[in-house]
PDB file of C-alpha atoms in Angstrom:
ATOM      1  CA  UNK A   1     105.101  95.792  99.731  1.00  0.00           C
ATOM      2  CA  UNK A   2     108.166  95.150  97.522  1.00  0.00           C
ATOM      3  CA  UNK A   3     110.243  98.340  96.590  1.00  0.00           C
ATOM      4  CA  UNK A   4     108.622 101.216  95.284  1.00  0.00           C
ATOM      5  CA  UNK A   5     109.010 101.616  91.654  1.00  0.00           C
ATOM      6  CA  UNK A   6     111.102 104.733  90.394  1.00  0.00           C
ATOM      7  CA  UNK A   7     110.696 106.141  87.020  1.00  0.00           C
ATOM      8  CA  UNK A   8     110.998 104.797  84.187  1.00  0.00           C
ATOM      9  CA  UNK A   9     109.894 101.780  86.204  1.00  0.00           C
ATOM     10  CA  UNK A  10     106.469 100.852  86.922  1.00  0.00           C
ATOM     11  CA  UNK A  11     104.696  98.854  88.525  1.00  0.00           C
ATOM     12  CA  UNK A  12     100.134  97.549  88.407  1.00  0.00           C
ATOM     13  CA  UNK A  13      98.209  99.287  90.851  1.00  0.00           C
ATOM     14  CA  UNK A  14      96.912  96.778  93.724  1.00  0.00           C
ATOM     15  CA  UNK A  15      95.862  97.174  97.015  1.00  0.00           C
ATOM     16  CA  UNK A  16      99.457  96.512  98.801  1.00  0.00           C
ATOM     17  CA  UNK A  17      99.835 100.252  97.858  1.00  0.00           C
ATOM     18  CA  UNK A  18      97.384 102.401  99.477  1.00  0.00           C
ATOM     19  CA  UNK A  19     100.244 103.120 102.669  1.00  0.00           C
ATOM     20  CA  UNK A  20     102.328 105.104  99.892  1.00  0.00           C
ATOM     21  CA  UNK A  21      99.711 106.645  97.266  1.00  0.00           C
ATOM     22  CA  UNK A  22      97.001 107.489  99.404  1.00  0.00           C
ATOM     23  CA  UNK A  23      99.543 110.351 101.201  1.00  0.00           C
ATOM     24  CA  UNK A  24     100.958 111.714  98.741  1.00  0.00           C
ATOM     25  CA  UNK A  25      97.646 112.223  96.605  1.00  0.00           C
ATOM     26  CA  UNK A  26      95.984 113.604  99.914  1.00  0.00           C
ATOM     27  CA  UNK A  27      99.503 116.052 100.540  1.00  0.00           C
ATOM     28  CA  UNK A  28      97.973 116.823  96.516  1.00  0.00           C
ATOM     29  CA  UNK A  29      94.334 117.986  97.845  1.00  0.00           C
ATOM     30  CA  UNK A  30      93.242 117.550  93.961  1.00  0.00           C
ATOM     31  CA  UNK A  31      90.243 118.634  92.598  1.00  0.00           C
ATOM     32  CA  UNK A  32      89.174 116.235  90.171  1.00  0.00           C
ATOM     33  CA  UNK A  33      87.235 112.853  90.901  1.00  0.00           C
ATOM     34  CA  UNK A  34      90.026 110.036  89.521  1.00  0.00           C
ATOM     35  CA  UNK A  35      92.530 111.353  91.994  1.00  0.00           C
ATOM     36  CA  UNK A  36      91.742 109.211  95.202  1.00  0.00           C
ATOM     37  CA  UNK A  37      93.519 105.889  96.243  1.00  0.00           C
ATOM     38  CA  UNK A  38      89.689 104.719  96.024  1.00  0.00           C
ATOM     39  CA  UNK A  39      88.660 105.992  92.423  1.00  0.00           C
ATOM     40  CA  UNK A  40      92.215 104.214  90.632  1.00  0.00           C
ATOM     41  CA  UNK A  41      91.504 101.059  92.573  1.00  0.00           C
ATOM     42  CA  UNK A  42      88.264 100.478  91.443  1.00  0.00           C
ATOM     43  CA  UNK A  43      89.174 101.531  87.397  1.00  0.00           C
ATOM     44  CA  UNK A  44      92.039  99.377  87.997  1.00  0.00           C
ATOM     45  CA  UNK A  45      91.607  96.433  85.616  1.00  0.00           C
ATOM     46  CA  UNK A  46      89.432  98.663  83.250  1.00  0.00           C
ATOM     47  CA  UNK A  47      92.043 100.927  82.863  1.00  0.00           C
ATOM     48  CA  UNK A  48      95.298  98.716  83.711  1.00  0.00           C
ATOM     49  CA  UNK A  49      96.780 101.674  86.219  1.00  0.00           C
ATOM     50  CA  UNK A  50     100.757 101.536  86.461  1.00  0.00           C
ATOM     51  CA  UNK A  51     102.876 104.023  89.117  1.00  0.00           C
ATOM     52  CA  UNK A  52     106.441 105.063  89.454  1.00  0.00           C
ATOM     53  CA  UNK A  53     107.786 108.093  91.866  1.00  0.00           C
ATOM     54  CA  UNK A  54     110.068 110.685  89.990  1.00  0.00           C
ATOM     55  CA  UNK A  55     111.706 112.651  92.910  1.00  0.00           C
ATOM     56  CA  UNK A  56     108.083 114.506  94.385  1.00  0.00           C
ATOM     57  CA  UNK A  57     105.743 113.298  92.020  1.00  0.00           C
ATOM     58  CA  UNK A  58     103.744 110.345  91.397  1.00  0.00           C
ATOM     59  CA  UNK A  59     103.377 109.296  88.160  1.00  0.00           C
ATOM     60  CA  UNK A  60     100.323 107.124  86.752  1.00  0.00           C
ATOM     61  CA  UNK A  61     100.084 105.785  82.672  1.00  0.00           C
ATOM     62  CA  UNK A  62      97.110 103.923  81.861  1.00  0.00           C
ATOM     63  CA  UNK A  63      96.382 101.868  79.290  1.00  0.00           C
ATOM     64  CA  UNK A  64      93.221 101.674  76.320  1.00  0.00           C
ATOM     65  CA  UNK A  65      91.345  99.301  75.097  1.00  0.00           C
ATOM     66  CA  UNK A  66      92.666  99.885  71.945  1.00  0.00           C
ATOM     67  CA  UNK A  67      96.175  99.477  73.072  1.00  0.00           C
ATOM     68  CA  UNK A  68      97.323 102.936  73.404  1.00  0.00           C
ATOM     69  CA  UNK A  69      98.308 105.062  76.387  1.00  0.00           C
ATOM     70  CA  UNK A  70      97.800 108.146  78.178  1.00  0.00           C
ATOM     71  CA  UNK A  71      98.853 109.348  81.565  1.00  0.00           C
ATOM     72  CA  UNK A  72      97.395 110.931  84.658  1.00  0.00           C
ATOM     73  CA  UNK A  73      98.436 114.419  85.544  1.00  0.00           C
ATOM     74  CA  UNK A  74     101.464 114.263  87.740  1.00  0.00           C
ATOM     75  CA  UNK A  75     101.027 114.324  91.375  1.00  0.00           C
ATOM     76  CA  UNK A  76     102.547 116.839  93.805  1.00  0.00           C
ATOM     77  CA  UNK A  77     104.097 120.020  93.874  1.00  0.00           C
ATOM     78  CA  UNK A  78     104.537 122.863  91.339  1.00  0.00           C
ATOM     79  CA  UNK A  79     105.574 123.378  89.288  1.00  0.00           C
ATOM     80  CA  UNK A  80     104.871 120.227  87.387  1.00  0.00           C
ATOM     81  CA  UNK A  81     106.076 121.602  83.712  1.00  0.00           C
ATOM     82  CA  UNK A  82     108.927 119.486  83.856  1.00  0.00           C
ATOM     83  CA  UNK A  83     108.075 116.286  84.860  1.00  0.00           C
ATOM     84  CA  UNK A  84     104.934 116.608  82.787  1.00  0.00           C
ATOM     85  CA  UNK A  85     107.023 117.173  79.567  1.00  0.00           C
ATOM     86  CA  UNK A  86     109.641 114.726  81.217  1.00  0.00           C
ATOM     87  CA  UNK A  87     106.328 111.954  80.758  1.00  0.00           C
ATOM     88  CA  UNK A  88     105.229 113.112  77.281  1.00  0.00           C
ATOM     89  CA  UNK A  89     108.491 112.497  76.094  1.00  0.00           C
ATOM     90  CA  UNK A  90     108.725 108.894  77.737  1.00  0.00           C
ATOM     91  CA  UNK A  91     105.587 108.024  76.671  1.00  0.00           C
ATOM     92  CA  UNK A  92     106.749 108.871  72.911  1.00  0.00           C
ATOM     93  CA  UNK A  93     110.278 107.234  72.937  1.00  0.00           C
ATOM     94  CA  UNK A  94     109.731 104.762  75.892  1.00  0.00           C
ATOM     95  CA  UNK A  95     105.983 103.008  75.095  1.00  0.00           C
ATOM     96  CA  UNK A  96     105.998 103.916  71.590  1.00  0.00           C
ATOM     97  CA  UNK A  97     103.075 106.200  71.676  1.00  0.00           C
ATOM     98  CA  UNK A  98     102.403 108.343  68.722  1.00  0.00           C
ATOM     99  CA  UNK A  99      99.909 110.873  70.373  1.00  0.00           C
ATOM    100  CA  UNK A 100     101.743 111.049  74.052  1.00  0.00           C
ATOM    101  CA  UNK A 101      98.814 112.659  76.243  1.00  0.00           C
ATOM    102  CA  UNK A 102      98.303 113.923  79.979  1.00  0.00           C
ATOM    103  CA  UNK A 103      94.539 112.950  80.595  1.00  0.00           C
ATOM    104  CA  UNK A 104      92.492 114.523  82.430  1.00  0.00           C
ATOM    105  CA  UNK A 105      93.654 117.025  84.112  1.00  0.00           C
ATOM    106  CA  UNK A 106      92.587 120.037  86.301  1.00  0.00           C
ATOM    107  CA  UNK A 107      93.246 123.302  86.658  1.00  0.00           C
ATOM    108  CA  UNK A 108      96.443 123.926  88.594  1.00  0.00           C
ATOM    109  CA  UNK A 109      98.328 121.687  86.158  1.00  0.00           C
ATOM    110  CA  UNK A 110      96.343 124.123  83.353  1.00  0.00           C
ATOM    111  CA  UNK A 111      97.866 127.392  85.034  1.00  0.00           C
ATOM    112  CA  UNK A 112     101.037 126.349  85.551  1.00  0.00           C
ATOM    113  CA  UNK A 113     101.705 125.281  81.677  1.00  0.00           C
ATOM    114  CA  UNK A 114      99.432 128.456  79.937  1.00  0.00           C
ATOM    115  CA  UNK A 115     102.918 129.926  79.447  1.00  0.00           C
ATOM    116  CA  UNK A 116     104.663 127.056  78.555  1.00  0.00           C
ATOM    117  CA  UNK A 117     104.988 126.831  74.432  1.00  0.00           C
ATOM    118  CA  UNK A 118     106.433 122.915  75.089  1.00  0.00           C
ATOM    119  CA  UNK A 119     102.628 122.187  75.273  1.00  0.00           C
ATOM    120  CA  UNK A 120      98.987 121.928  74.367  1.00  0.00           C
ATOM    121  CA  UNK A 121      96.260 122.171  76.484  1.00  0.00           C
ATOM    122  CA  UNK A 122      93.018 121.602  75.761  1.00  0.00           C
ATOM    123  CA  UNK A 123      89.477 121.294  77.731  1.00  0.00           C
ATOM    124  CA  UNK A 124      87.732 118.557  77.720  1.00  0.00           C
ATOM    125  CA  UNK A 125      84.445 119.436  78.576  1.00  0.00           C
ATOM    126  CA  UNK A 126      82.595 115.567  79.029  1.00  0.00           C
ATOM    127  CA  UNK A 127      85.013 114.860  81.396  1.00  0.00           C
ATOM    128  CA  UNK A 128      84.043 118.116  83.957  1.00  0.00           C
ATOM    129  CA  UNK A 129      83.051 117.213  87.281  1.00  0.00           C
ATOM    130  CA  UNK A 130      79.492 118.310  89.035  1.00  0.00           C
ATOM    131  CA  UNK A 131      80.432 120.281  92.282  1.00  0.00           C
ATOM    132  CA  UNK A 132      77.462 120.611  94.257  1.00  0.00           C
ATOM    133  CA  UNK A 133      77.306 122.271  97.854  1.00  0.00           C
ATOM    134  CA  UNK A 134      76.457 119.406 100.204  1.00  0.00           C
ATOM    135  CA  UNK A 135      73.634 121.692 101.832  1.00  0.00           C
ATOM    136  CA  UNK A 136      71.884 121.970  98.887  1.00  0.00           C
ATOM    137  CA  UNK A 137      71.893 117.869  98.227  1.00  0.00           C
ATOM    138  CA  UNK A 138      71.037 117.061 101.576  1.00  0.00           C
ATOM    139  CA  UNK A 139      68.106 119.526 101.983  1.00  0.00           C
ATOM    140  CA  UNK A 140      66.258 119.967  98.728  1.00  0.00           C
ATOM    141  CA  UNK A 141      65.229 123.384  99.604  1.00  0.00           C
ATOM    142  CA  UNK A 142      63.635 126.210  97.239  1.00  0.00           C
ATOM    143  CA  UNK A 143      61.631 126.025  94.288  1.00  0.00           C
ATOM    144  CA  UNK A 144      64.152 123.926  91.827  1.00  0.00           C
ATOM    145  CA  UNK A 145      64.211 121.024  93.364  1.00  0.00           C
ATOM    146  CA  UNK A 146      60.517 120.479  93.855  1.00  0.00           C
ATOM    147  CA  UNK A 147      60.453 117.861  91.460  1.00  0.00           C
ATOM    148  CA  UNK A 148      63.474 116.096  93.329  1.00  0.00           C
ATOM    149  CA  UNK A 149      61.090 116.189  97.124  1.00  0.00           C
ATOM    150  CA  UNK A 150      58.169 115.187  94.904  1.00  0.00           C
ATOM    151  CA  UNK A 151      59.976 111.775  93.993  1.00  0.00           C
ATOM    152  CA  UNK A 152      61.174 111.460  97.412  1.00  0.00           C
ATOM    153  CA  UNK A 153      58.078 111.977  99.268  1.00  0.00           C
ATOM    154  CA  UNK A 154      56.474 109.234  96.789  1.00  0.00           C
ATOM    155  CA  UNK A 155      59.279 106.981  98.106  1.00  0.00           C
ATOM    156  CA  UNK A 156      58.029 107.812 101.600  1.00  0.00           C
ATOM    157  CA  UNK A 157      54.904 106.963 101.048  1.00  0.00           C
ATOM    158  CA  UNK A 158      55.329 104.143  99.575  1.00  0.00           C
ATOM    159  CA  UNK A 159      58.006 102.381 101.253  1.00  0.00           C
ATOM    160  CA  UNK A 160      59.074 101.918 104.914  1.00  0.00           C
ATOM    161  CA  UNK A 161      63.241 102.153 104.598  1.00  0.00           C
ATOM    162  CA  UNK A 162      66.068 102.692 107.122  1.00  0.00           C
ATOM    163  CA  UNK A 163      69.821 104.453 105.948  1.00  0.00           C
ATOM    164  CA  UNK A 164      72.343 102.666 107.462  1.00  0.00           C
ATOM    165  CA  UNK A 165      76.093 102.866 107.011  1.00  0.00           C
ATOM    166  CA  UNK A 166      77.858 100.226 104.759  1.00  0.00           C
ATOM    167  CA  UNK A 167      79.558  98.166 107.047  1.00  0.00           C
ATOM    168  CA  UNK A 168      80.932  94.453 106.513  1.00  0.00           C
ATOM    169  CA  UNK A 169      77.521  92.987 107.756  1.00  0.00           C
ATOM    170  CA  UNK A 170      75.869  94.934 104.260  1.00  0.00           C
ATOM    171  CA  UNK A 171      78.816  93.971 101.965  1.00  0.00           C
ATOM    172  CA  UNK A 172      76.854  90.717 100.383  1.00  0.00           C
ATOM    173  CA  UNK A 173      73.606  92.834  99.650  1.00  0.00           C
ATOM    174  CA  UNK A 174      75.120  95.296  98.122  1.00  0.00           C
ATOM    175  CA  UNK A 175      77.309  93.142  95.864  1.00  0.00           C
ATOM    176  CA  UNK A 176      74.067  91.197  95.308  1.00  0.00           C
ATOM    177  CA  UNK A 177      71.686  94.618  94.340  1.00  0.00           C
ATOM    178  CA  UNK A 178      75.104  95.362  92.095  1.00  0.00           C
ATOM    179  CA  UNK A 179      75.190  92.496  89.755  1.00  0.00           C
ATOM    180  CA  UNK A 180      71.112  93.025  89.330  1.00  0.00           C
ATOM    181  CA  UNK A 181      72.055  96.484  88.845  1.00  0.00           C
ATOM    182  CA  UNK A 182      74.531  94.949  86.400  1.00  0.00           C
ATOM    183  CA  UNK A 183      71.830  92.615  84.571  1.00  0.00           C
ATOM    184  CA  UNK A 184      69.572  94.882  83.598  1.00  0.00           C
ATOM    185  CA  UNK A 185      71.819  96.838  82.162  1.00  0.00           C
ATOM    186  CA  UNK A 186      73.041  94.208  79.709  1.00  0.00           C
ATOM    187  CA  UNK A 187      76.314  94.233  81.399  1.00  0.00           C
ATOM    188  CA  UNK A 188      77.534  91.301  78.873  1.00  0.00           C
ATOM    189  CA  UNK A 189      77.400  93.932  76.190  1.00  0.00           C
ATOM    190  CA  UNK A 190      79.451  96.694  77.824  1.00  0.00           C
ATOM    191  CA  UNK A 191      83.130  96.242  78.894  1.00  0.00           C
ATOM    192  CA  UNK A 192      83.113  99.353  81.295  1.00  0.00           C
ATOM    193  CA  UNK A 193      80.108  97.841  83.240  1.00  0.00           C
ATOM    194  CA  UNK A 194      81.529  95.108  83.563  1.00  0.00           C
ATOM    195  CA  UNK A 195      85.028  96.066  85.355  1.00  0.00           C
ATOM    196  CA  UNK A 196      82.972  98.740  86.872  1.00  0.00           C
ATOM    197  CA  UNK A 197      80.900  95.487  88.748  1.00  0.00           C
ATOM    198  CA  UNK A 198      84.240  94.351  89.139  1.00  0.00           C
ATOM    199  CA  UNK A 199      85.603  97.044  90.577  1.00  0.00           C
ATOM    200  CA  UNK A 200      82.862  97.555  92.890  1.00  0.00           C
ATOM    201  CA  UNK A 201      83.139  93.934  94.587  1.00  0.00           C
ATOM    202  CA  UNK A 202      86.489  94.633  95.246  1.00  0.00           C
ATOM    203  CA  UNK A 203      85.803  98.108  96.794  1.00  0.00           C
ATOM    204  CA  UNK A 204      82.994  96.838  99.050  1.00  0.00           C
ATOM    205  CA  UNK A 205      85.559  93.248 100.188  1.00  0.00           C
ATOM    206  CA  UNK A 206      88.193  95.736 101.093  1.00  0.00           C
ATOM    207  CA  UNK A 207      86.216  98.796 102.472  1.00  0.00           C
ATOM    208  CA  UNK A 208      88.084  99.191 105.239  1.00  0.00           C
ATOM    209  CA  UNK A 209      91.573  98.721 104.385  1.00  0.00           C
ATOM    210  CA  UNK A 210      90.352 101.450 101.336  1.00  0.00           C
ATOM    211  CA  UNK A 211      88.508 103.931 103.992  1.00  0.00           C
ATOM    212  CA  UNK A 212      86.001 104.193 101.818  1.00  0.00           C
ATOM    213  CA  UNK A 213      82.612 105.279 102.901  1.00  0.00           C
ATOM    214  CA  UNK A 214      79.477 103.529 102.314  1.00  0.00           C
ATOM    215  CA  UNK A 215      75.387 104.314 102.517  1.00  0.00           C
ATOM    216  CA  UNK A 216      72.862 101.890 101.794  1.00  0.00           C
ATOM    217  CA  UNK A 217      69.065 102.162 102.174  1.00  0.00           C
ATOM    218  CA  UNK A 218      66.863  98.833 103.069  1.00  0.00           C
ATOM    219  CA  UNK A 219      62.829  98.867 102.382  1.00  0.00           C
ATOM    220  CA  UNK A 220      62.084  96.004 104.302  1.00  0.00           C
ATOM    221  CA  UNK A 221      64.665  94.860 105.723  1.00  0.00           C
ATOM    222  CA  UNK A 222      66.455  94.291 102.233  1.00  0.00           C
ATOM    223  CA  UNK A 223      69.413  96.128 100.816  1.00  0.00           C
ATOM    224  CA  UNK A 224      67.978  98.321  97.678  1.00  0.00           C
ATOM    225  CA  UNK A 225      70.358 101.098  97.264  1.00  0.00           C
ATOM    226  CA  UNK A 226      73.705 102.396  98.163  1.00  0.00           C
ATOM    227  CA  UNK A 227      76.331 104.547  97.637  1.00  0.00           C
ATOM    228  CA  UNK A 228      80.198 104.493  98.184  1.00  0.00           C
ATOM    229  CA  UNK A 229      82.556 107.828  98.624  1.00  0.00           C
ATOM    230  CA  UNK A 230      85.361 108.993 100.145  1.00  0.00           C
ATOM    231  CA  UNK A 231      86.980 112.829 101.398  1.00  0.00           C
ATOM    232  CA  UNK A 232      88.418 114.033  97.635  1.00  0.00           C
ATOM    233  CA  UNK A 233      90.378 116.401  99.622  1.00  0.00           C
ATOM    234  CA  UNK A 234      89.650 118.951 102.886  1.00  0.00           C
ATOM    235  CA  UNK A 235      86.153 120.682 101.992  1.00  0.00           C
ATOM    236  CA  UNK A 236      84.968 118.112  99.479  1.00  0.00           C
ATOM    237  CA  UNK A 237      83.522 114.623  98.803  1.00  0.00           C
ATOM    238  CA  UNK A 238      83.402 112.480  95.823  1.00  0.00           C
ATOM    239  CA  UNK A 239      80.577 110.095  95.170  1.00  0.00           C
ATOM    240  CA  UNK A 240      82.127 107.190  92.894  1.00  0.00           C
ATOM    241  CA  UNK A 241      79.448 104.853  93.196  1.00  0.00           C
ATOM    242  CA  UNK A 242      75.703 105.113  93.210  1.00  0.00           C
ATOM    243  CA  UNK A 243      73.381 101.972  92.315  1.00  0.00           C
ATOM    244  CA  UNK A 244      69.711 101.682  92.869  1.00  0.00           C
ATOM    245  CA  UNK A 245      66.745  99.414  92.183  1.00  0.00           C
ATOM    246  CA  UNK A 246      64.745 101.602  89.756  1.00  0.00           C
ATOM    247  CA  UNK A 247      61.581  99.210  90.641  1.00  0.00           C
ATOM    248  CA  UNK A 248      61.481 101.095  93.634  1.00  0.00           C
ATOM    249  CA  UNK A 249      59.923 104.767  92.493  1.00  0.00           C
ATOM    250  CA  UNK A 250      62.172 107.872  93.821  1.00  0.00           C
ATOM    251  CA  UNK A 251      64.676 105.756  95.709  1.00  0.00           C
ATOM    252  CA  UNK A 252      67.722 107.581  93.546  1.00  0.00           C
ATOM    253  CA  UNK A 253      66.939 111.031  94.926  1.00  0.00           C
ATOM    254  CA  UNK A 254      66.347 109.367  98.460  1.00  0.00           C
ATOM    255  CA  UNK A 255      70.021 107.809  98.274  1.00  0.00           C
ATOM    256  CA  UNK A 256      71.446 111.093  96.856  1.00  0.00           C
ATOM    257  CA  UNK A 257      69.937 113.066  99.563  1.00  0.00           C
ATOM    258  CA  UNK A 258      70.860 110.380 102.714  1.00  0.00           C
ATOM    259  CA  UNK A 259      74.319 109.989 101.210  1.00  0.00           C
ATOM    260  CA  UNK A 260      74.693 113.755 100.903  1.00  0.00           C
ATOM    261  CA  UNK A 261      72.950 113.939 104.575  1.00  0.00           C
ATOM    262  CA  UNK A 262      75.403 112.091 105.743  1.00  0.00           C
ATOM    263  CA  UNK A 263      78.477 114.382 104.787  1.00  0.00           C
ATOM    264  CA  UNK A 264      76.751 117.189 106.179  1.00  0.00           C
ATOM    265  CA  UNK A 265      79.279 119.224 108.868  1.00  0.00           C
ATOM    266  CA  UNK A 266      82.427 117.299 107.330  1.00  0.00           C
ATOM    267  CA  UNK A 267      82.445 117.967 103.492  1.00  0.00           C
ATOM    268  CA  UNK A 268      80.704 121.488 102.246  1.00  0.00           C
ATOM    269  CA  UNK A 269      81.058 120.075  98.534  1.00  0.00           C
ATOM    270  CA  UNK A 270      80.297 116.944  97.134  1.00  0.00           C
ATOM    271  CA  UNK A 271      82.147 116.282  93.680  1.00  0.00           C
ATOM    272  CA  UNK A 272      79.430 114.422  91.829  1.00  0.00           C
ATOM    273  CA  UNK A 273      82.301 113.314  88.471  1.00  0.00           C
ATOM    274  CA  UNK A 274      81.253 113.877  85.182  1.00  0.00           C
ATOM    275  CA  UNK A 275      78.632 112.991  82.233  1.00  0.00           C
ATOM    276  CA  UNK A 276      81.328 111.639  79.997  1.00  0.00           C
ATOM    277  CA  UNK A 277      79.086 113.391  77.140  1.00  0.00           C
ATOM    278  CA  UNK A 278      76.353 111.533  77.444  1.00  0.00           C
ATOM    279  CA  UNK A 279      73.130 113.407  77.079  1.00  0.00           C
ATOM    280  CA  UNK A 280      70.704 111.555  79.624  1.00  0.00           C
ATOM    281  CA  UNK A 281      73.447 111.662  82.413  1.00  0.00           C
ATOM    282  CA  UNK A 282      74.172 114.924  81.744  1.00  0.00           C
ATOM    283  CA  UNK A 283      70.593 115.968  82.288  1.00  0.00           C
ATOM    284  CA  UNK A 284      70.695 114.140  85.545  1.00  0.00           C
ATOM    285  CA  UNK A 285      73.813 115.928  87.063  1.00  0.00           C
ATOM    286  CA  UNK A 286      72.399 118.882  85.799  1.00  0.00           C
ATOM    287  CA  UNK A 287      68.630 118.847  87.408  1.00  0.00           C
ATOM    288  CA  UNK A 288      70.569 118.683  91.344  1.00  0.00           C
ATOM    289  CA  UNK A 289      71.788 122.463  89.637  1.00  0.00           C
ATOM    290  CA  UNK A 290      75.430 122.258  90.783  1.00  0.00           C
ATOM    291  CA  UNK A 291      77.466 125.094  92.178  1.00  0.00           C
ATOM    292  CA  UNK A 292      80.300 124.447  89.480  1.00  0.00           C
ATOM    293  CA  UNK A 293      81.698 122.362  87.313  1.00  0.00           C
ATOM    294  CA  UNK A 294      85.897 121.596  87.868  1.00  0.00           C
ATOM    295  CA  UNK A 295      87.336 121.972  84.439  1.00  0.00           C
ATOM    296  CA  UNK A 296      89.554 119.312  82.980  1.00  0.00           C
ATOM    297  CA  UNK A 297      91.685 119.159  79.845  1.00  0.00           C
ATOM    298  CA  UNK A 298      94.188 117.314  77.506  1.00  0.00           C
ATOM    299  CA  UNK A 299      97.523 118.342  77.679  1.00  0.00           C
ATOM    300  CA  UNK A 300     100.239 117.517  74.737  1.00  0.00           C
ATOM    301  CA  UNK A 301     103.425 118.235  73.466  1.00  0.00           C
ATOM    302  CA  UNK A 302     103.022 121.451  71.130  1.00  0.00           C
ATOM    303  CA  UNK A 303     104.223 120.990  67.334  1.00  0.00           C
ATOM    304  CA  UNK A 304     106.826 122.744  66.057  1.00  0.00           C
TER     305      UNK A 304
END
């Protein structure tokens, strides 16, 4: 790749880069779900991502619909007060913007400005993540999830299916059980679906220059769910993608539980990402009963 861009300078997100962000966000071990190599290169056109390097830190602006901007938390060490104020103010003078804000972002970068009277941080609860224990997805044990095996066994008796890993052979199906996915969603009427269909073709051309993991589940011989993740950081997983055909009855707690089967001994939590407020997601992530949710928040330069 061409030289790497340092601050102010930045440059669009694209594939070319994985050999320098993917380190230095795993040297991060973060928390939350946008902070893999995987996650920012699927958003990618949704979200127009942009990097630069300031000394230990990666920096990462995005850019809204409605033209505005708002950054990533830095990336790296602590503490990060500096370089995040460093940012707001760039973000004010240098792109014009009249509301500079740090989006999304956990809670180390929380702790380390409580003290700090140069900012405001706020949480923003429809962006917490689901943490889940991996045991507890892949086995289904215990009263609560009795509904979730009742679904599942209906799938079993229904349907004869085989989990299999996503490999290149599986790409086309799943790209092809996507854009029905896609369709009966009205995907013409929603911009996010859209680049998220986008995004996902990408992902699944390039899943193994992106190490990203991939389950799929064939009734008959044909490719009718699947799932695509990666290691978030040393103890957890994150589940970005998760598509299903809902003609099938109880095949989305059958891919939830082989997909979380399949992380079993390697992962003990599997980050699940958020409900971005709305209410029938948010019911969903809920009924799995997760362990915790990871806290994120809006941080911005206090008024004086």
């Amino acid at each position: 790749m061409r030289d790497i861009p340092r601050f102010p300078e930045f440059k669009p997100l694209e594939l070319a880069d994985r050999p320098v962000l993917h380190p230095r966000i795993w040297r991060h071990q973060p928390k939350t779900s946008e902070l893999t190599f995987g996650n920012l290169y699927l958003w990618r056109s949704y979200y127009h991502f942009e990097w630069s390097i300031q000394d230990d830190w990666l920096l990462v602006v995005a850019k809204e619909r409605e033209g505005g901007h708002y950054a990533l938390p830095p990336v790296g060490p602590a503490s990060r007060a500096d370089v995040t104020a460093m940012l707001l103010d760039w973000m004010r003078d240098g792109l014009n913007e009249p509301r500079p804000r740090i989006a999304r972002a956990g809670q180390r970068l929380a702790d380390e400005l409580k003290d700090d009277h140069r900012f405001c941080v706020v949480d923003t609860r429809d962006h917490f993540d689901y943490i889940y224990r991996t045991e507890d997805l892949a086995e289904l044990t215990g009263r609560r999830y009795s509904a979730k095996r009742n679904h599942i066994n209906q799938f079993t008796r229904y349907y004869e299916y085989e989990y299999q890993p996503v490999t290149r052979a599986l790409v086309d199906e799943c790209l092809a059980l996507a854009e029905v996915w896609c369709e009966q969603r009205l995907c013409d009427e929603d911009l996010s679906l859209q680049h998220e269909l986008s995004g996902i073709e990408d992902v699944l051309k390039h899943i193994e220059t992106l190490e990203v993991d991939g389950g799929a589940i064939a009734v008959q011989g044909k490719v009718q769910a699947f799932a695509l993740g990666e290691l978030l950081n040393e103890t957890t997983a994150v589940f970005h993608v998760e598509k299903a055909n809902p003609e099938f009855k109880g095949i989305y707690p059958m891919m939830t539980q082989c997909y979380a089967q399949r992380w079993q001994g390697e992962a003990a939590f599997i980050n699940m990402e958020q409900d971005l407020g709305e209410p029938g997601l948010r019911r969903a992530k809920e009924s799995y009963h997760p362990d915790h949710l990871e806290a994120k928040f809006t941080v911005t330069l206090a008024e004086h």
